[in-house]
Short mmCIF file of C-alpha atoms and ligand atoms in Angstrom, two decimals:
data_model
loop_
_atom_site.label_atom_id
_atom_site.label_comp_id
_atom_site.label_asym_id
_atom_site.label_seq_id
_atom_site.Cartn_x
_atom_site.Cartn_y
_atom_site.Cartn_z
CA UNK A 69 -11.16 -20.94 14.61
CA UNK A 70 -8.23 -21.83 12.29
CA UNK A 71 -7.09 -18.22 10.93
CA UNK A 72 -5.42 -20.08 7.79
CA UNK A 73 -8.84 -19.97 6.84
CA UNK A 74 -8.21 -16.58 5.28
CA UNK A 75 -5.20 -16.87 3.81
CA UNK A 76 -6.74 -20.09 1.92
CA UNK A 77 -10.01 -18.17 1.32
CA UNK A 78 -8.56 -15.28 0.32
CA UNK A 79 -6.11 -17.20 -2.28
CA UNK A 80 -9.39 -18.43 -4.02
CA UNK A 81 -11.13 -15.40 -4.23
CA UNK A 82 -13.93 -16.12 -1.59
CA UNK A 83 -14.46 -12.39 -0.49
CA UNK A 84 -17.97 -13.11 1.59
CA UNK A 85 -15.87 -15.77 3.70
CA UNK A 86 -13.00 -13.74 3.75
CA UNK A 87 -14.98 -11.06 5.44
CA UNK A 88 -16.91 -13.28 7.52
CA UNK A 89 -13.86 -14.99 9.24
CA UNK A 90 -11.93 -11.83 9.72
CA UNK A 91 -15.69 -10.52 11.76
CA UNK A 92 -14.94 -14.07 13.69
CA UNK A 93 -11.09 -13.72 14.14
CA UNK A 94 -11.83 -10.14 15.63
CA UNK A 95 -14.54 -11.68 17.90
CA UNK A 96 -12.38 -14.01 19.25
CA UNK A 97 -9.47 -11.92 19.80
CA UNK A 98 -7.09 -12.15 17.10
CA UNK A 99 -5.18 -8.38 16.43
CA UNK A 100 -6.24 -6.59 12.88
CA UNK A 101 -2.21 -6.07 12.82
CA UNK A 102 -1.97 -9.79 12.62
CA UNK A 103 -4.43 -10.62 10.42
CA UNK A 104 -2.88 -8.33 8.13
CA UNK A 105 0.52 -9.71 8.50
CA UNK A 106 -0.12 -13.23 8.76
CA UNK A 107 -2.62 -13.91 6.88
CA UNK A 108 -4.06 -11.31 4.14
CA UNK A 109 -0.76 -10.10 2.86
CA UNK A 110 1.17 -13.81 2.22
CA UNK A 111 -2.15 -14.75 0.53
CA UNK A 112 -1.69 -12.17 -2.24
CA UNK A 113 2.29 -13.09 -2.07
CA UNK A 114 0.44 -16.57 -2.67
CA UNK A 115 -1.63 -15.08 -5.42
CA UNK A 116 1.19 -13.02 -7.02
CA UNK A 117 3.90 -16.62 -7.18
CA UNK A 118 0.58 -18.87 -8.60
CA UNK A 119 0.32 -15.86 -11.73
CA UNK A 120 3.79 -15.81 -12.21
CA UNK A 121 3.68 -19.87 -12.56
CA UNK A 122 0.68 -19.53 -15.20
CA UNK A 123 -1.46 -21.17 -12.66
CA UNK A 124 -3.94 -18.18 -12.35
CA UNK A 125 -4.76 -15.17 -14.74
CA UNK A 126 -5.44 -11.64 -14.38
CA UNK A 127 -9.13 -12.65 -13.19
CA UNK A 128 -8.37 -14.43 -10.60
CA UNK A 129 -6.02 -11.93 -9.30
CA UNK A 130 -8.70 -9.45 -9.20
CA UNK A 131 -11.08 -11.82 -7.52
CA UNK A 132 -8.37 -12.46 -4.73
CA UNK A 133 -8.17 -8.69 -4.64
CA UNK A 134 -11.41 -8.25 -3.57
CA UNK A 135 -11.15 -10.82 -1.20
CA UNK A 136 -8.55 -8.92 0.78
CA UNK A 137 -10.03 -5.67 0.41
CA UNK A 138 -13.57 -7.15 2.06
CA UNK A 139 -11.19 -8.21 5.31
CA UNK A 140 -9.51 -4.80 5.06
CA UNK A 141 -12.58 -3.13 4.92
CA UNK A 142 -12.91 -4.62 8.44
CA UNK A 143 -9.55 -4.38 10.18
CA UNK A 144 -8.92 -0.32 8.80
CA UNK A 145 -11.38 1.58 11.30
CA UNK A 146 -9.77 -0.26 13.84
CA UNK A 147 -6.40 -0.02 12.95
CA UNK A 148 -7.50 4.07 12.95
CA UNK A 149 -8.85 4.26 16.32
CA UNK A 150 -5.32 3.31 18.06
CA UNK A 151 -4.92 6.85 16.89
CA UNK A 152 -2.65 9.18 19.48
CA UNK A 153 -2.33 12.60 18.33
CA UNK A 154 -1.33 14.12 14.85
CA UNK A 155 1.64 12.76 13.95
CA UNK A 156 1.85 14.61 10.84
CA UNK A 157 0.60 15.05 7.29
CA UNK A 158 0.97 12.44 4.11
CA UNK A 159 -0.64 12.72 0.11
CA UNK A 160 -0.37 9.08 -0.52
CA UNK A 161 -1.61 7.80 -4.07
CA UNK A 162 -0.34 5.23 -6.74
CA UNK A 163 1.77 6.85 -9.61
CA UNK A 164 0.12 8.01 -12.95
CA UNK A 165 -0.80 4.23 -14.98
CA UNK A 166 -0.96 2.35 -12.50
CA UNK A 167 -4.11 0.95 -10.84
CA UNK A 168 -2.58 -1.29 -7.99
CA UNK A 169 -3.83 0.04 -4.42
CA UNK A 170 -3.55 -3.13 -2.31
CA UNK A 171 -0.30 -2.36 -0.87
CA UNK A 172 -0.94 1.66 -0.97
CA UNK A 173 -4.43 1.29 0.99
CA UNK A 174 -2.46 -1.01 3.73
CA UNK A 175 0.38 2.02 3.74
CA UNK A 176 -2.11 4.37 4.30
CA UNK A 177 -4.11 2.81 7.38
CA UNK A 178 -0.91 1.61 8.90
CA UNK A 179 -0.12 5.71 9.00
CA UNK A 180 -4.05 6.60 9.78
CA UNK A 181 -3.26 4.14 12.57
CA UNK A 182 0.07 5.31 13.92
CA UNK A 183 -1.84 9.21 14.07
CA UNK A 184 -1.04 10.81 10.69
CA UNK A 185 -3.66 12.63 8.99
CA UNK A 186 -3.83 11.26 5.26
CA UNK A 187 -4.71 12.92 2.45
CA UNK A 188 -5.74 9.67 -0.29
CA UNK A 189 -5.18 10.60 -3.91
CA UNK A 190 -6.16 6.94 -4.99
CA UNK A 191 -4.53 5.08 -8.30
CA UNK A 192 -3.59 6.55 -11.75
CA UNK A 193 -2.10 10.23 -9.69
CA UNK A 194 -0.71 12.44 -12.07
CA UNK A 195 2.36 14.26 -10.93
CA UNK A 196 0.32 17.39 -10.71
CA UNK A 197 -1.99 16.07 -8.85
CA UNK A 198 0.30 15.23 -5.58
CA UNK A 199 1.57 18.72 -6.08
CA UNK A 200 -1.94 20.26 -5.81
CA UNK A 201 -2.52 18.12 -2.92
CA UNK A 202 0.29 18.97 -0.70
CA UNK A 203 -0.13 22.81 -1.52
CA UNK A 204 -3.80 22.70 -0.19
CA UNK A 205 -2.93 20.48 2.91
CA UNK A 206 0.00 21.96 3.72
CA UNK A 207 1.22 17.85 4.21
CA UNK A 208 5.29 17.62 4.88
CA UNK A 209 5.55 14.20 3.08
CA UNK A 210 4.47 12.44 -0.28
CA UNK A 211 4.36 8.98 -0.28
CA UNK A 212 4.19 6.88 -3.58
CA UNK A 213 3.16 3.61 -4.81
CA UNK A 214 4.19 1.73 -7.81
CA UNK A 215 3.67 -1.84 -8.54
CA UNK A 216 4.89 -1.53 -12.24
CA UNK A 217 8.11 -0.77 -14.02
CA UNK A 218 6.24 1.17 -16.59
CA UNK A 219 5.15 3.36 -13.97
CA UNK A 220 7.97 3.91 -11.69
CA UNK A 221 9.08 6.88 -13.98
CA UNK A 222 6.13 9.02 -12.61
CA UNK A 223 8.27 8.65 -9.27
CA UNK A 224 10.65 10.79 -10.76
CA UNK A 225 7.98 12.82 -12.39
CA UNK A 226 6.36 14.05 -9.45
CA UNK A 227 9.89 14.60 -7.37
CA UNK A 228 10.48 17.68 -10.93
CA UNK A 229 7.14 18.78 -10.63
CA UNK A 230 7.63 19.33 -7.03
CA UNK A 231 11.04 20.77 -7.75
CA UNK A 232 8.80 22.78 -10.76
CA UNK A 233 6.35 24.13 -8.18
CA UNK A 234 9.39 25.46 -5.38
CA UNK A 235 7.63 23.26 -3.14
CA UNK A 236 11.01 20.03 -3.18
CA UNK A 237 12.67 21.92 -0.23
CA UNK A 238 9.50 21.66 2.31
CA UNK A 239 8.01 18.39 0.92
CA UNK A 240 9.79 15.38 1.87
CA UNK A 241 9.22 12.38 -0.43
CA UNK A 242 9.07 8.65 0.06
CA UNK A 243 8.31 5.72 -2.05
CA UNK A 244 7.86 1.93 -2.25
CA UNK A 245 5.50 -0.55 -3.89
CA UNK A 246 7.34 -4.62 -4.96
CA UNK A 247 9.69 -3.01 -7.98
CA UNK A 248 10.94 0.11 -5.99
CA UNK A 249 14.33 -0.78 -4.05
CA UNK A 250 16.84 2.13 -2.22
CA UNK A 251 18.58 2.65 -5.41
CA UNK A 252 15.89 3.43 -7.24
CA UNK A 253 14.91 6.01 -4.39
CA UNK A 254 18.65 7.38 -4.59
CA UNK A 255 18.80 7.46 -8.08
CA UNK A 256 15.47 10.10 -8.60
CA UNK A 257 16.89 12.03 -5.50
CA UNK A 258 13.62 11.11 -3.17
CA UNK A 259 13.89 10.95 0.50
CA UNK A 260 13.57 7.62 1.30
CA UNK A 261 12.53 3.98 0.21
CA UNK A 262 9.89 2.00 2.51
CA UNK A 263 10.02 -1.51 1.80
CA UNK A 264 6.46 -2.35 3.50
CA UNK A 265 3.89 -0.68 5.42
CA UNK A 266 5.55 -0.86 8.96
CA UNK A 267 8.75 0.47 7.67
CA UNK A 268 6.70 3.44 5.70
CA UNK A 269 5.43 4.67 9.23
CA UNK A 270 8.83 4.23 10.75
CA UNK A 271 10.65 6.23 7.64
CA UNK A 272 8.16 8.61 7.54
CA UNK A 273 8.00 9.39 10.75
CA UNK A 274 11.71 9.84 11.34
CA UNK A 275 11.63 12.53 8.02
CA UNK A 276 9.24 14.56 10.01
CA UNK A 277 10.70 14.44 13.10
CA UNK A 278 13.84 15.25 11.03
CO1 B1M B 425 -0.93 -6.71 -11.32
N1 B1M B 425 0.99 -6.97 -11.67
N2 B1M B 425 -1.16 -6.09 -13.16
N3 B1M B 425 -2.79 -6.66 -10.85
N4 B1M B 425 -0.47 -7.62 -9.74
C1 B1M B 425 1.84 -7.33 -10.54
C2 B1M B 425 2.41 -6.10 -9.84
C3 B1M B 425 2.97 -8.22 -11.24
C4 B1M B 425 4.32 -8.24 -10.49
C5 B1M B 425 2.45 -9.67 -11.48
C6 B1M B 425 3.47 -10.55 -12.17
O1 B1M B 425 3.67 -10.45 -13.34
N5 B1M B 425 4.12 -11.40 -11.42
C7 B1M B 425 3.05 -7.54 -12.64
C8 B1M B 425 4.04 -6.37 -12.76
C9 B1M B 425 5.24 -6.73 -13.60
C10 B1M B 425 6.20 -5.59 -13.64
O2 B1M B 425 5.91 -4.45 -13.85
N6 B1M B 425 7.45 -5.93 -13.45
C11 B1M B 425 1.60 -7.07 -12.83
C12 B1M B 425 1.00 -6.80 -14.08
C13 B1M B 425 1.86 -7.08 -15.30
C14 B1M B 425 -0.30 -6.27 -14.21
C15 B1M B 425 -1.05 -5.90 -15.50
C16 B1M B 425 -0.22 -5.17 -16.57
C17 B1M B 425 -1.67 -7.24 -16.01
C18 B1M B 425 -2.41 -7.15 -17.32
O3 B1M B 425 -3.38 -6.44 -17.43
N7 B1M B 425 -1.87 -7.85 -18.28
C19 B1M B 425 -2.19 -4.99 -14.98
C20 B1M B 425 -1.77 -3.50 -14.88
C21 B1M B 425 -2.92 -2.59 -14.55
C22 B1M B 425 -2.42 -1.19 -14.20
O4 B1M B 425 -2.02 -0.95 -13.09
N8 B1M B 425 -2.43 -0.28 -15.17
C23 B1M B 425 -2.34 -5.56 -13.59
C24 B1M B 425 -3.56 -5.59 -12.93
C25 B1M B 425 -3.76 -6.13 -11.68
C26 B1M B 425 -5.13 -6.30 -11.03
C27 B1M B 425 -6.09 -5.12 -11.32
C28 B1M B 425 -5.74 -7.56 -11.57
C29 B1M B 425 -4.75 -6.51 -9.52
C30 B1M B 425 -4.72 -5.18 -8.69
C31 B1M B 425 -5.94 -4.97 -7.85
C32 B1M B 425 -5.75 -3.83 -6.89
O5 B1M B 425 -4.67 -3.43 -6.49
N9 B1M B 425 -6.89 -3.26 -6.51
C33 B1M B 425 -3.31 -7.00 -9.65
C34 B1M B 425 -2.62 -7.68 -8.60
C35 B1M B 425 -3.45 -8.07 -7.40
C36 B1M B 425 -1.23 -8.00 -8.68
C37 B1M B 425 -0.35 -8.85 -7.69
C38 B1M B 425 -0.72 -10.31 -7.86
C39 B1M B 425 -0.46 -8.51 -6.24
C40 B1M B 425 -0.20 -7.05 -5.87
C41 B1M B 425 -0.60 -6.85 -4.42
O6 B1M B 425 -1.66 -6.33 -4.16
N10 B1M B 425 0.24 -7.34 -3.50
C42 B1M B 425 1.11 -8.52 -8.22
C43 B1M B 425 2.11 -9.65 -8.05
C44 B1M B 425 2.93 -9.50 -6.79
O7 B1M B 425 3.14 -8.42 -6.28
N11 B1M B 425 3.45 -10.60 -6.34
C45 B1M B 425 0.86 -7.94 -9.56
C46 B1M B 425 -0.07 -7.32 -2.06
C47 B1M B 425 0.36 -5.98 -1.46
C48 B1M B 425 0.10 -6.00 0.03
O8 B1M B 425 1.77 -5.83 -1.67
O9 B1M B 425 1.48 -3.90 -3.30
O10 B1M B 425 3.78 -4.92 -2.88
P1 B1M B 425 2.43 -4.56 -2.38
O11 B1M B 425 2.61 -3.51 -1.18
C49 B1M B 425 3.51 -3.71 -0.09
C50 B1M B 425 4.91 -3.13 -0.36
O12 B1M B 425 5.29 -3.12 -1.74
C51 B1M B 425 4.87 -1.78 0.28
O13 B1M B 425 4.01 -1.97 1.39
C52 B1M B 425 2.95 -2.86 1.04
C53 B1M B 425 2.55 -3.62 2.28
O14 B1M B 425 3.61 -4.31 2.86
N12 B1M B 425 4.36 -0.60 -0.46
C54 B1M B 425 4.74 0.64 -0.10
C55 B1M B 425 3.47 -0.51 -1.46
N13 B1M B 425 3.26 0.78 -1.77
C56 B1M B 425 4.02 1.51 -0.94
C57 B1M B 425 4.15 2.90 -0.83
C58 B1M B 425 5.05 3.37 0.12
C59 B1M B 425 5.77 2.51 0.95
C60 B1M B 425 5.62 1.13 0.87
O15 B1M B 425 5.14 4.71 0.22
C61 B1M B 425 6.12 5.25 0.96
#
């Protein structure tokens, strides 16, 4: 089969296709990782540069959305069962106002993939909330997710309440998501900055390992 199927079908929104053709791609051999890669993520880059050009509106970004998250669906179990052993612990969520999880979800597998038990807070986490999380898992890392620049502030947010709580010294935080660069991670004193999901399992795994 041609795999630019799903990029193309995931650009217009076509979630039953998209899902059928990742089902094929798997059949006939193709890797999840690549489908991810080469495929699913460009088409939202695809989606993302045809909004910014006033060429499609917030509806048919969330009908594009879908369309990925019926191939993810797919690809995450196996992604999960090239599991090893327990690499470590993560709360992962999307910052308070925010409701973008594309990006977060992928973070999240890629980690449930590499062996790291993840603790999902979902979209719209309040500070509080990734504090509560970590103190009942006993997780070493935070990771957070922002695709606005309204919500990046909550970044900061959570790194105080942390500090608030006396947990900052044994929690080691980490965050990314398209507006989020290394300065911005300097500048609010987290960890690290992950640019995409591959490099959030490398970063993450090197804080742990310390
Ligand atoms: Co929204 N949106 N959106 N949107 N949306 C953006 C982010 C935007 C850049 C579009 C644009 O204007 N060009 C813009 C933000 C502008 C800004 O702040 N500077 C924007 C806007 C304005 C909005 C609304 C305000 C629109 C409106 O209502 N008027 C609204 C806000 C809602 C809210 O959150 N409160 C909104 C809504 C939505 C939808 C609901 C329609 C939908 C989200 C659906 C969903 O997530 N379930 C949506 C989408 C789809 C997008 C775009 C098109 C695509 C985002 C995406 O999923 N990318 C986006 C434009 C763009 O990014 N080009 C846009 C694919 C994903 C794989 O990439 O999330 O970057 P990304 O994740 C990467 C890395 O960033 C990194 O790894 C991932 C994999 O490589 N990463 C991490 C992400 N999180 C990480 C955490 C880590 C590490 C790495 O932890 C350590």
């Amino acid at each position: 089969m041609d795999l630019q199927q799903i990029f193309e079908n995931t650009v217009v929104g076509n979630a039953p296709r998209v899902k059928e053709l990742t089902q094929q791609a798997l059949a006939e051999g193709a890797a999840p990782g690549e489908i991810i890669s080469r495929y699913l993520i460009p088409a939202m880059a695809e989606v993302g540069d045809r909004f910014e050009r006033n060429e499609f509106y917030v509806p048919e970004l969330l009908i594009a959305a879908r369309a990925m998250q019926a191939g993810l669906a797919i690809l995450k179990p196996l992604l999960a069962e090239s599991d090893v052993n327990s690499s470590g612990k993560v709360v992962i969520g999307t910052v308070k106002g925010d409701l973008h999880d594309i990006g977060k979800n992928l973070v999240s597998m890629m980690l449930q993939g590499a062996g790291f038990e993840v603790v999902d807070l979902g979209v719209d986490a309040a500070p509080e909330k990734f504090v509560a999380a970590c103190r009942e898992s006993g997780a070493q890392v935070i990771a957070l997710s922002a695709l606005l620049t309204t919500t990046m502030p909550s970044m900061k947010g959570t790194i105080e309440a942390l500090r608030a709580a006396g947990m900052r010294e044994q929690v080691r935080v980490v965050i990314g998501g398209a507006p989020v660069t290394q300065r911005y991670a300097e500048e609010i004193g987290a960890d690290g900055y992950a640019p995409d999901a591959n490099s959030a399992v490398r970063k993450i795994r090197e804080l742990i390992e310390g």
